[in-house]
CSV table of C-alpha atoms in Angstrom, one decimal:
chain,number,residue,atom,x,y,z
P,14,MET,CA,-32.5,19.4,-5.0
P,15,LYS,CA,-29.9,21.8,-3.6
P,16,ILE,CA,-29.3,23.3,-7.1
P,17,LYS,CA,-33.1,23.8,-7.6
P,18,ILE,CA,-33.3,25.7,-4.3
P,19,VAL,CA,-30.4,28.0,-5.2
P,20,LEU,CA,-31.7,28.6,-8.7
P,21,ALA,CA,-35.2,29.5,-7.2
P,22,ALA,CA,-33.6,31.8,-4.8
P,23,ILE,CA,-31.6,33.5,-7.5
P,24,PHE,CA,-34.7,33.9,-9.7
P,25,SER,CA,-36.5,35.4,-6.7
P,26,LEU,CA,-33.7,37.9,-6.2
P,27,ILE,CA,-33.7,38.9,-9.9
P,28,CYS,CA,-37.5,39.5,-9.7
P,29,ALA,CA,-37.1,41.5,-6.5
P,30,GLN,CA,-34.5,43.7,-8.1
P,31,GLY,CA,-37.3,45.9,-9.4
P,32,PHE,CA,-37.9,47.1,-5.8
P,33,SER,CA,-34.3,48.0,-5.2
P,34,GLN,CA,-32.8,51.5,-5.5
P,35,ASP,CA,-29.1,50.6,-5.9
P,36,SER,CA,-27.3,47.6,-7.0
P,37,PHE,CA,-23.8,46.6,-7.9
P,38,GLY,CA,-21.9,43.8,-9.6
P,39,SER,CA,-18.4,42.6,-9.2
P,40,VAL,CA,-15.8,40.4,-10.9
P,41,ASN,CA,-13.1,39.1,-8.5
P,42,TYR,CA,-9.8,37.3,-9.0
P,43,SER,CA,-9.6,34.6,-6.3
P,44,ILE,CA,-6.6,33.0,-4.7
P,45,GLY,CA,-7.6,29.8,-3.0
P,46,PHE,CA,-6.0,28.2,0.1
P,47,PRO,CA,-7.0,24.5,0.5
P,48,SER,CA,-7.7,23.0,3.9
P,49,GLY,CA,-8.7,19.6,5.4
P,50,ASP,CA,-9.4,16.9,2.8
P,51,LEU,CA,-8.7,19.2,-0.1
P,52,LYS,CA,-5.3,20.1,1.3
P,53,ASP,CA,-4.4,16.4,1.6
P,54,PHE,CA,-5.3,15.9,-2.1
P,55,THR,CA,-3.9,19.1,-3.5
P,56,ASP,CA,-1.6,21.0,-1.2
P,57,ASN,CA,-0.8,23.9,-3.5
P,58,VAL,CA,-2.3,27.4,-3.2
P,59,SER,CA,-4.5,28.0,-6.2
P,60,GLY,CA,-3.9,31.2,-8.3
P,61,ARG,CA,-6.7,30.0,-10.6
P,62,GLY,CA,-10.0,31.3,-9.5
P,63,VAL,CA,-12.7,33.8,-10.3
P,64,ALA,CA,-16.0,34.9,-8.8
P,65,VAL,CA,-18.8,36.9,-10.2
P,66,ASP,CA,-21.3,38.5,-7.8
P,67,TYR,CA,-24.4,40.7,-8.1
P,68,ALA,CA,-26.2,42.4,-5.2
P,69,PHE,CA,-28.7,45.1,-4.5
P,70,MET,CA,-29.1,47.3,-1.4
P,71,LEU,CA,-32.1,46.5,0.8
P,72,LYS,CA,-31.1,49.4,3.0
P,73,SER,CA,-28.2,51.8,2.9
P,74,ASN,CA,-26.1,49.3,4.9
P,75,VAL,CA,-27.6,45.9,4.0
P,76,SER,CA,-27.3,44.1,0.7
P,77,ILE,CA,-28.5,40.8,-0.7
P,78,GLY,CA,-27.4,39.1,-3.8
P,79,PHE,CA,-26.1,36.0,-5.5
P,80,GLY,CA,-22.9,34.8,-7.1
P,81,ILE,CA,-21.0,32.0,-8.8
P,82,GLY,CA,-17.3,31.1,-8.7
P,83,LEU,CA,-14.7,28.7,-10.0
P,84,GLN,CA,-11.5,27.7,-8.2
P,85,THR,CA,-9.1,25.1,-9.7
P,86,PHE,CA,-6.6,23.3,-7.5
P,87,TYR,CA,-3.8,21.2,-8.8
P,88,GLU,CA,-0.8,19.3,-7.5
P,89,GLU,CA,1.8,17.1,-9.2
P,90,LYS,CA,2.2,14.3,-6.7
P,91,GLY,CA,5.2,12.7,-8.3
P,92,TYR,CA,5.7,9.0,-8.8
P,93,SER,CA,3.1,7.2,-6.6
P,94,SER,CA,1.7,3.7,-6.1
P,95,LEU,CA,-1.9,3.2,-5.2
P,96,THR,CA,-2.5,-0.3,-3.6
P,97,ASP,CA,-5.8,-1.9,-3.1
P,98,GLY,CA,-5.5,-5.5,-1.7
P,99,THR,CA,-3.3,-7.4,-4.0
P,100,GLN,CA,-3.4,-4.9,-6.8
P,101,THR,CA,-1.1,-2.0,-7.3
P,102,LEU,CA,-1.0,0.8,-9.9
P,103,SER,CA,2.1,3.0,-10.2
P,104,GLY,CA,2.9,6.1,-12.2
P,105,LYS,CA,3.2,9.8,-12.0
P,106,GLN,CA,0.2,11.2,-10.3
P,107,PHE,CA,-1.5,14.5,-11.1
P,108,ASN,CA,-4.4,15.6,-8.9
P,109,TYR,CA,-7.0,18.1,-9.8
P,110,VAL,CA,-10.0,19.7,-8.1
P,111,ASN,CA,-12.5,22.0,-9.7
P,112,ALA,CA,-14.7,23.7,-7.2
P,113,LEU,CA,-17.8,25.7,-8.4
P,114,PRO,CA,-19.6,27.5,-5.6
P,115,LEU,CA,-23.1,28.8,-6.4
P,116,TYR,CA,-24.7,30.9,-3.6
P,117,ILE,CA,-26.9,33.6,-2.3
P,118,ASN,CA,-25.3,36.3,-0.3
P,119,GLY,CA,-26.2,38.8,2.5
P,120,ALA,CA,-23.9,41.6,3.7
P,121,TYR,CA,-23.8,44.3,6.3
P,122,TYR,CA,-21.8,47.5,5.7
P,123,PHE,CA,-20.2,49.5,8.5
P,124,GLY,CA,-19.5,53.2,8.9
P,125,ASN,CA,-20.9,56.2,7.1
P,126,SER,CA,-18.1,56.9,4.7
P,127,PRO,CA,-19.5,57.2,1.1
P,128,ASN,CA,-16.4,55.8,-0.4
P,129,VAL,CA,-15.0,53.2,1.9
P,130,LYS,CA,-17.3,50.4,3.2
P,131,PRO,CA,-16.0,47.6,5.4
P,132,TYR,CA,-18.5,44.7,5.4
P,133,LEU,CA,-19.3,41.3,6.9
P,134,GLY,CA,-21.2,38.8,4.7
P,135,ILE,CA,-22.6,35.3,4.8
P,136,GLY,CA,-23.4,33.2,1.8
P,137,LEU,CA,-25.4,29.9,1.6
P,138,GLY,CA,-25.6,27.6,-1.4
P,139,THR,CA,-24.0,24.7,-3.0
P,140,MET,CA,-20.7,23.8,-4.4
P,141,TYR,CA,-20.1,21.4,-7.3
P,142,VAL,CA,-16.8,19.6,-6.8
P,143,ASP,CA,-15.0,17.7,-9.6
P,144,LYS,CA,-12.1,15.7,-8.2
P,145,ARG,CA,-9.6,13.9,-10.4
P,146,ALA,CA,-6.5,11.8,-9.9
P,147,ASP,CA,-4.6,10.9,-13.1
P,148,ILE,CA,-2.0,8.1,-13.2
P,149,GLY,CA,-0.7,7.4,-16.7
P,150,ILE,CA,-3.6,7.4,-19.0
P,151,PHE,CA,-5.9,6.2,-16.1
P,152,GLU,CA,-8.1,8.8,-14.4
P,153,VAL,CA,-10.1,8.3,-11.2
P,154,VAL,CA,-12.9,10.8,-11.2
P,155,ASN,CA,-15.3,11.5,-8.3
P,156,ASP,CA,-17.7,14.4,-8.2
P,157,GLY,CA,-20.7,15.7,-6.3
P,158,TRP,CA,-22.6,18.5,-4.7
P,159,ALA,CA,-21.8,19.9,-1.3
P,160,PHE,CA,-23.7,22.2,1.0
P,161,LEU,CA,-21.9,25.6,1.1
P,162,VAL,CA,-21.6,28.1,3.9
P,163,LYS,CA,-19.5,31.1,3.0
P,164,PRO,CA,-18.7,33.7,5.7
P,165,GLU,CA,-16.9,36.8,4.3
P,166,VAL,CA,-15.1,39.9,5.5
P,167,GLY,CA,-14.2,42.6,3.1
P,168,LEU,CA,-13.7,46.2,2.1
P,169,GLN,CA,-15.5,48.0,-0.8
P,170,TYR,CA,-13.9,51.2,-2.1
P,171,LYS,CA,-15.9,53.4,-4.4
P,172,ALA,CA,-13.3,55.1,-6.7
P,173,ALA,CA,-15.8,57.0,-8.9
P,174,ALA,CA,-19.5,57.4,-9.4
P,175,ASN,CA,-20.0,53.9,-10.9
P,176,ILE,CA,-16.7,52.1,-10.4
P,177,GLY,CA,-14.9,50.7,-7.4
P,178,LEU,CA,-12.6,48.0,-6.0
P,179,ASN,CA,-13.3,45.0,-3.7
P,180,LEU,CA,-11.0,43.2,-1.4
P,181,SER,CA,-12.2,40.4,0.7
P,182,TYR,CA,-11.5,37.1,2.5
P,183,ARG,CA,-13.9,34.2,2.1
P,184,TYR,CA,-14.1,30.9,4.0
P,185,ASN,CA,-15.8,28.4,1.7
P,186,TYR,CA,-17.0,25.6,4.0
P,187,ALA,CA,-18.2,22.6,1.9
P,188,SER,CA,-19.9,19.6,3.5
P,189,ASP,CA,-18.6,16.1,3.1
P,190,ILE,CA,-19.3,14.4,-0.3
P,191,ASP,CA,-19.1,10.6,-0.6
P,192,ASN,CA,-15.8,9.5,-2.2
P,193,VAL,CA,-14.7,13.2,-2.4
P,194,GLY,CA,-14.5,14.4,1.1
P,195,SER,CA,-14.9,18.0,2.3
P,196,MET,CA,-13.4,20.4,-0.3
P,197,THR,CA,-13.2,23.4,2.0
P,198,TYR,CA,-11.0,26.3,1.1
P,199,SER,CA,-10.4,29.9,1.9
P,200,SER,CA,-10.0,32.6,-0.7
P,201,VAL,CA,-8.6,36.1,-0.9
P,202,MET,CA,-10.5,38.0,-3.5
P,203,ILE,CA,-9.6,41.2,-5.3
P,204,GLY,CA,-11.7,42.7,-8.0
P,205,ALA,CA,-13.6,45.4,-9.8
P,206,VAL,CA,-17.1,46.6,-8.7
P,207,TRP,CA,-19.5,48.6,-10.8
P,208,PHE,CA,-22.5,50.4,-9.4
P,209,TYR,CA,-25.9,51.0,-10.9
U,21,MET,CA,-16.8,49.4,-18.9
U,22,ARG,CA,-18.8,46.1,-19.2
U,23,LYS,CA,-16.6,45.0,-22.2
U,24,VAL,CA,-13.5,45.5,-20.1
U,25,LEU,CA,-15.0,43.5,-17.2
U,26,LEU,CA,-16.1,40.7,-19.6
U,27,PHE,CA,-12.7,40.6,-21.2
U,28,SER,CA,-11.1,40.4,-17.7
U,29,LEU,CA,-13.4,37.6,-16.8
U,30,PHE,CA,-12.4,35.7,-20.0
U,31,ILE,CA,-8.7,36.1,-19.1
U,32,LEU,CA,-9.4,34.9,-15.6
U,33,LEU,CA,-11.3,31.8,-16.8
U,34,ALA,CA,-8.6,31.0,-19.5
U,35,GLY,CA,-6.0,31.1,-16.7
U,36,CYS,CA,-7.9,28.4,-14.8
U,37,TYR,CA,-6.6,25.6,-16.9
U,38,PRO,CA,-4.0,23.8,-14.8
U,39,ASP,CA,-0.7,22.1,-15.7
U,40,GLY,CA,-0.4,18.4,-16.5
U,41,PRO,CA,2.1,15.8,-17.9
U,42,GLU,CA,4.7,17.3,-20.2
U,43,TYR,CA,6.8,14.3,-21.2
U,44,THR,CA,5.8,11.0,-22.6
U,45,ASP,CA,7.2,8.9,-19.8
U,46,GLU,CA,5.0,10.8,-17.3
U,47,LEU,CA,2.1,8.9,-18.8
U,48,ASP,CA,3.6,5.5,-18.2
U,49,SER,CA,1.8,3.3,-15.7
U,50,VAL,CA,2.5,-0.1,-14.2
U,51,TYR,CA,-0.4,-2.3,-12.9
U,52,THR,CA,0.2,-5.6,-11.0
U,53,ASN,CA,-2.0,-8.1,-9.3
U,54,TYR,CA,-1.3,-11.6,-7.9
U,55,SER,CA,-2.7,-14.6,-6.3
U,56,PRO,CA,-2.8,-14.2,-2.5
U,57,ASP,CA,-2.1,-18.0,-2.2
U,58,PHE,CA,1.1,-17.9,-4.2
U,59,ASN,CA,4.3,-18.1,-2.2
U,60,PHE,CA,6.6,-15.3,-3.5
U,61,SER,CA,9.3,-16.0,-0.9
U,62,GLN,CA,10.2,-19.3,-2.4
U,63,THR,CA,12.5,-19.8,-5.4
U,64,TYR,CA,11.3,-21.5,-8.5
U,65,THR,CA,12.4,-22.8,-11.9
U,66,TYR,CA,10.9,-20.8,-14.8
U,67,SER,CA,10.9,-20.7,-18.6
U,68,LEU,CA,10.6,-17.7,-20.9
U,69,PRO,CA,9.7,-17.8,-24.6
U,70,ASP,CA,12.2,-16.4,-27.1
U,71,GLY,CA,10.0,-13.4,-27.9
U,72,VAL,CA,7.1,-11.3,-27.0
U,73,ILE,CA,4.0,-12.0,-29.1
U,74,ASP,CA,2.1,-9.2,-30.9
U,75,VAL,CA,-1.7,-9.5,-30.3
U,76,SER,CA,-2.7,-6.1,-31.6
U,77,GLY,CA,-6.3,-6.3,-32.3
U,78,SER,CA,-5.7,-9.9,-33.5
U,79,GLN,CA,-8.2,-12.7,-33.2
U,80,ASN,CA,-6.1,-15.3,-35.0
U,81,PHE,CA,-4.2,-17.9,-33.1
U,82,ASN,CA,-0.9,-17.5,-34.8
U,83,PRO,CA,0.4,-14.2,-33.6
U,84,ASP,CA,3.7,-12.7,-34.7
U,85,PHE,CA,6.5,-11.5,-32.5
U,86,ILE,CA,6.9,-7.8,-31.9
U,87,ASP,CA,10.0,-5.9,-33.1
U,88,THR,CA,13.1,-7.7,-32.0
U,89,ASN,CA,14.6,-4.7,-30.2
U,90,PHE,CA,11.6,-4.3,-28.0
U,91,SER,CA,11.0,-8.0,-27.6
U,92,ASN,CA,14.6,-8.6,-26.5
U,93,ALA,CA,14.4,-5.7,-24.1
U,94,ILE,CA,11.3,-7.1,-22.4
U,95,ILE,CA,12.5,-10.7,-22.3
U,96,ASN,CA,16.0,-9.7,-21.0
U,97,SER,CA,14.5,-7.4,-18.4
U,98,LEU,CA,12.2,-10.2,-17.2
U,99,ARG,CA,15.1,-12.6,-17.1
U,100,THR,CA,17.2,-10.2,-15.1
U,101,ASN,CA,14.5,-9.6,-12.5
U,102,LEU,CA,13.6,-13.2,-12.1
U,103,ASN,CA,17.2,-14.3,-11.8
U,104,ALA,CA,17.6,-11.5,-9.2
U,105,GLN,CA,14.9,-13.4,-7.1
U,106,GLY,CA,17.2,-16.5,-7.1
U,107,TRP,CA,14.9,-18.2,-9.7
U,108,THR,CA,16.5,-20.6,-12.2
U,109,GLU,CA,15.7,-20.5,-15.9
U,110,VAL,CA,15.1,-23.9,-17.6
U,111,ASP,CA,13.7,-25.1,-20.9
U,112,GLU,CA,9.9,-25.1,-21.2
U,113,ASN,CA,10.1,-28.9,-21.7
U,114,ASP,CA,12.1,-29.4,-18.5
U,115,ASP,CA,9.0,-29.2,-16.3
U,116,PRO,CA,9.4,-25.5,-15.1
U,117,ASP,CA,7.5,-24.5,-11.9
U,118,ILE,CA,6.5,-21.2,-13.6
U,119,ILE,CA,6.0,-20.3,-17.3
U,120,VAL,CA,6.3,-16.5,-17.9
U,121,LEU,CA,4.4,-15.2,-20.9
U,122,ALA,CA,4.7,-11.7,-22.4
U,123,ALA,CA,2.5,-10.1,-25.1
U,124,ALA,CA,2.2,-6.6,-26.4
U,125,MET,CA,-0.4,-4.7,-28.3
U,126,ASP,CA,-0.6,-1.2,-29.8
U,127,SER,CA,-4.4,-1.0,-30.2
U,128,ASN,CA,-7.5,-1.8,-28.3
U,129,PHE,CA,-7.2,-4.8,-26.0
U,130,LEU,CA,-10.1,-6.9,-27.1
U,131,TYR,CA,-9.4,-10.2,-25.4
U,132,TYR,CA,-6.3,-12.2,-24.4
U,133,SER,CA,-6.4,-15.9,-25.3
U,134,VAL,CA,-4.4,-18.9,-24.1
U,135,ASP,CA,-4.7,-20.2,-27.7
U,136,TRP,CA,-2.1,-17.6,-28.7
U,137,TRP,CA,0.4,-19.5,-26.6
U,138,GLY,CA,-0.5,-23.0,-27.9
U,139,TRP,CA,2.7,-23.2,-29.9
U,140,TYR,CA,4.8,-22.7,-26.8
U,141,TYR,CA,2.9,-24.0,-23.7
U,142,PRO,CA,3.9,-27.6,-22.9
U,143,GLY,CA,1.0,-30.0,-23.1
U,144,TYR,CA,-1.3,-27.4,-24.6
U,145,PHE,CA,-4.7,-28.4,-25.9
U,146,PRO,CA,-7.0,-26.1,-27.8
U,147,GLY,CA,-9.8,-24.7,-25.7
U,148,TRP,CA,-7.7,-23.9,-22.6
U,149,GLY,CA,-8.4,-20.7,-20.7
U,150,TRP,CA,-6.9,-18.7,-17.9
U,151,TYR,CA,-7.9,-18.4,-14.3
U,152,TYR,CA,-6.7,-16.1,-11.6
U,153,PRO,CA,-6.7,-18.0,-8.3
U,154,GLY,CA,-8.1,-15.9,-5.5
U,155,TYR,CA,-8.1,-12.6,-7.4
U,156,PHE,CA,-9.2,-11.0,-10.6
U,157,PRO,CA,-7.2,-8.4,-12.5
U,158,THR,CA,-8.7,-5.1,-13.5
U,159,TYR,CA,-9.9,-5.5,-17.1
U,160,VAL,CA,-7.8,-3.4,-19.4
U,161,SER,CA,-9.5,-2.1,-22.5
U,162,GLY,CA,-9.9,0.9,-24.8
U,163,PHE,CA,-6.3,2.0,-25.1
U,164,SER,CA,-4.8,3.3,-28.3
U,165,VAL,CA,-1.3,3.2,-26.8
U,166,GLY,CA,1.3,0.6,-26.2
U,167,THR,CA,0.5,-2.1,-23.7
U,168,ILE,CA,2.6,-5.0,-22.4
U,169,VAL,CA,0.8,-7.9,-20.6
U,170,ILE,CA,3.1,-10.2,-18.6
U,171,GLN,CA,1.5,-13.3,-17.0
U,172,MET,CA,3.3,-15.7,-14.7
U,173,THR,CA,1.6,-19.1,-14.9
U,174,SER,CA,1.9,-22.3,-13.0
U,175,PRO,CA,1.6,-25.4,-15.3
U,176,SER,CA,1.4,-27.8,-12.3
U,177,GLY,CA,-1.9,-26.1,-11.3
U,178,ILE,CA,-3.7,-26.7,-14.6
U,179,ALA,CA,-7.1,-28.2,-14.0
U,180,ASP,CA,-10.2,-28.4,-16.2
U,181,ASN,CA,-8.2,-26.9,-19.1
U,182,GLN,CA,-7.6,-23.7,-17.0
U,183,VAL,CA,-4.1,-22.3,-16.6
U,184,PRO,CA,-3.6,-20.6,-13.2
U,185,VAL,CA,-2.1,-17.1,-13.5
U,186,GLU,CA,-0.2,-16.4,-10.3
U,187,TRP,CA,0.9,-12.9,-11.2
U,188,VAL,CA,-0.1,-10.4,-13.8
U,189,CYS,CA,1.5,-7.2,-14.9
U,190,VAL,CA,0.1,-4.6,-17.4
U,191,ILE,CA,2.5,-1.9,-18.4
U,192,ASN,CA,1.0,1.0,-20.4
U,193,GLY,CA,2.5,4.0,-22.1
U,194,LEU,CA,2.5,6.1,-25.2
U,195,LEU,CA,4.5,4.7,-28.2
U,196,GLU,CA,6.5,7.9,-28.7
U,197,GLY,CA,10.2,8.7,-28.9
U,198,SER,CA,13.2,6.8,-30.2
U,199,ASP,CA,13.6,3.0,-29.8
U,200,ALA,CA,16.3,3.6,-27.1
U,201,TYR,CA,14.0,5.9,-25.2
U,202,ILE,CA,11.1,3.3,-25.3
U,203,ILE,CA,13.5,0.5,-24.3
U,204,ASP,CA,14.7,2.5,-21.3
U,205,ARG,CA,11.1,3.0,-20.2
U,206,ILE,CA,10.3,-0.7,-20.7
U,207,ASP,CA,13.3,-1.6,-18.5
U,208,ALA,CA,12.3,0.9,-15.8
U,209,ASN,CA,8.7,-0.1,-15.8
U,210,ILE,CA,9.4,-3.9,-15.6
U,211,ASP,CA,11.8,-3.2,-12.7
U,212,GLN,CA,9.0,-1.2,-11.0
U,213,ALA,CA,6.5,-4.1,-11.6
U,214,PHE,CA,8.8,-6.4,-9.6
U,215,MET,CA,9.5,-3.8,-7.0
U,216,GLN,CA,5.8,-3.2,-6.2
U,217,SER,CA,5.0,-6.9,-6.0
U,218,PRO,CA,5.8,-9.2,-3.0
U,219,PHE,CA,8.8,-11.0,-4.6
U,220,ASN,CA,11.1,-12.0,-1.7
U,221,ASN,CA,9.6,-9.2,0.4
């Protein structure tokens, strides 16, 4: 259901694009910092992430858009034993989490500089989470969809007429999923922007 | 410009694939389960067969032994660990409290039959089965790797042609590397099986 709502919203935005005057797209490299349940499962900072966003300007200082991302978390837990009642499974444990946020975005831009635009944004959507624990050739897989709230603060720099840079910090709050937990993480994004 | 951005995206996505196991022994695993009613703090007499039977995909009731090197490694490691608990080895015909059985397979585990042990088990009659008092081990299937199944049975508890299995251990790993390397891993994993179970704890 959540995915249908998000897809419908994205489709609406694409249709609404005809009314816009300016738009821009961006591709960002993302460094992910796990927190909460995710940090317990994979404690490492993730250097494996990407986000692709597209937005159009409703006014000179307000944009609305949509985006998709992928962040992969991994931790080698070492030799571990999982015990459940009388049964125990031991082996070297490798934990993986793939988080795929899918969202619509709104942002407000401050200042009047034509080249440097600090902004505050908020995104709403869903996050697909694939959580895996490998011991030996055994793999315990849990996955699900979480509700996503994604506040963001950033800076957009227009380097030329149609190209620029983006630097931002996002907090990806993900609601609790059964057998998965809350896979909330923060991300620092740096990427390229192209303007239409 | 778009080509550059798409290429950058491809590189970013390719970099998303995380690390994983690098060495064969990192894929070894040890599973154990036991009867909650069995008293592991007590010492027992036990018997061990001379070898480990090979039940690879076999449905016949006259299985062969596995390679002598591996078979000896498994039997000796079991003997060392059981003696370390203060248990005493006796002949299978000398009324042991516990009979320990080890089997190995290198293909899919289809089913595991008591009949394979008919040649060894004292008082055996065709048609016997296993039962797991108070617990049930996770069913292991679908492996194309080496698996060792060790069962600790209690002949005094046989009822209705069912042999009680007080402790079960499944060791699993890839059959890669030299014989010495595989034997080292067998030893380490059998030691781990005893360590993670409530023997004398």
